[in-house]
Short mmCIF file of C-alpha atoms in Angstrom, two decimals:
data_model
loop_
_atom_site.label_atom_id
_atom_site.label_comp_id
_atom_site.label_asym_id
_atom_site.label_seq_id
_atom_site.Cartn_x
_atom_site.Cartn_y
_atom_site.Cartn_z
CA ARG A 108 92.56 -60.87 9.68
CA ILE A 109 90.00 -62.61 11.52
CA ARG A 110 91.98 -61.97 14.79
CA SER A 111 91.81 -57.78 14.04
CA LEU A 112 88.24 -58.57 13.07
CA PHE A 113 87.51 -60.57 16.64
CA ALA A 114 89.56 -57.43 18.70
CA ALA A 115 87.73 -55.10 17.10
CA ARG A 116 84.55 -56.85 18.16
CA GLU A 117 85.27 -57.38 21.36
CA SER A 118 86.97 -53.38 21.93
CA GLY A 119 83.88 -52.15 20.47
CA ASN A 120 85.11 -49.45 18.75
CA GLY A 121 86.05 -51.01 16.11
CA GLU A 122 89.67 -50.40 16.26
CA PRO A 123 91.69 -53.68 17.43
CA ASP A 124 93.22 -54.14 20.35
CA ASP A 125 96.89 -54.33 20.37
CA VAL A 126 95.84 -58.51 22.61
CA GLY A 127 98.72 -60.46 22.90
CA GLY A 128 97.71 -63.31 24.66
CA VAL A 129 94.52 -65.51 24.44
CA GLU A 130 91.73 -64.72 23.34
CA CYS A 131 88.08 -64.88 24.80
CA VAL A 132 85.34 -65.31 21.88
CA GLY A 133 82.05 -65.66 24.10
CA ASP A 134 79.61 -67.55 22.85
CA GLU A 135 79.16 -66.65 19.32
CA ARG A 136 79.38 -69.26 16.77
CA LEU A 137 80.46 -68.91 12.90
CA GLN A 138 78.13 -70.43 10.55
CA LEU A 139 79.66 -72.26 7.79
CA ARG A 140 76.74 -71.95 5.63
CA CYS A 141 76.26 -69.65 2.83
CA PRO A 142 73.05 -66.98 3.67
CA ILE A 143 71.66 -67.73 -0.42
CA THR A 144 71.73 -71.29 -0.17
CA LEU A 145 71.59 -72.21 2.80
CA LEU A 146 73.79 -74.76 2.60
CA ARG A 147 78.06 -75.06 2.84
CA PRO A 148 79.85 -73.28 0.32
CA ALA A 149 80.06 -75.57 -2.85
CA SER A 150 82.77 -73.97 -4.37
CA GLN A 151 84.89 -70.75 -3.43
CA PRO A 152 83.92 -68.85 0.23
CA VAL A 153 84.14 -66.23 -0.30
CA ARG A 154 83.92 -62.44 2.03
CA GLY A 155 84.36 -58.62 0.90
CA GLU A 156 87.26 -56.69 1.73
CA LEU A 157 85.77 -54.40 4.08
CA CYS A 158 83.07 -56.54 5.05
CA ARG A 159 83.19 -56.94 9.52
CA HIS A 160 81.60 -60.20 10.12
CA LEU A 161 83.19 -62.66 9.49
CA GLN A 162 80.75 -65.41 7.82
CA CYS A 163 81.44 -66.41 4.01
CA LEU A 164 79.48 -67.04 1.26
CA ASP A 165 79.45 -68.83 -1.75
CA LEU A 166 81.24 -67.30 -4.36
CA ASP A 167 79.51 -68.76 -7.37
CA ALA A 168 75.80 -68.03 -5.85
CA TYR A 169 76.67 -64.67 -4.90
CA ILE A 170 77.17 -64.41 -8.78
CA VAL A 171 74.38 -66.35 -10.56
CA SER A 172 72.16 -64.52 -7.44
CA ASN A 173 72.73 -60.87 -8.55
CA TYR A 174 73.12 -61.93 -12.09
CA ARG A 175 69.34 -62.71 -12.00
CA MET A 176 68.40 -59.90 -9.73
CA LYS A 177 65.51 -57.44 -11.39
CA ALA A 178 66.04 -55.22 -8.11
CA PHE A 179 69.25 -53.05 -9.84
CA ASN A 180 69.44 -51.22 -6.96
CA ASN A 181 69.98 -54.19 -4.80
CA ARG A 182 72.52 -55.92 -6.59
CA TRP A 183 75.96 -56.68 -6.02
CA ARG A 184 75.04 -56.30 -2.54
CA CYS A 185 76.54 -58.05 0.50
CA PRO A 186 73.59 -60.83 2.07
CA LEU A 187 74.47 -60.18 5.09
CA CYS A 188 75.73 -56.16 5.64
CA SER A 189 74.77 -55.01 2.46
CA LEU A 190 78.03 -53.46 1.86
CA GLU A 191 78.84 -52.66 -2.25
CA LEU A 192 80.67 -56.01 -3.59
CA ARG A 193 81.22 -55.80 -7.21
CA PRO A 194 83.25 -58.51 -9.15
CA GLN A 195 86.97 -57.36 -10.31
#
């Protein structure tokens, strides 16, 4: 899945290209910290099925922050891309 996300990002059209060799990523760096706690994910690093980004977030921090959130319109949203991420 990560290869297809990198290939889609390189092509620019959202469709994965058929790259049959070495992939050049460029100067982008993958952040290894949760955007909620700003630390490395302590429990389980997760990402939504439809999220197009590569950065993960901490599952426990995500659940606790959404449980405590008072704004119902922002609950269960990815903090990086704002897609709806409801637990199953």
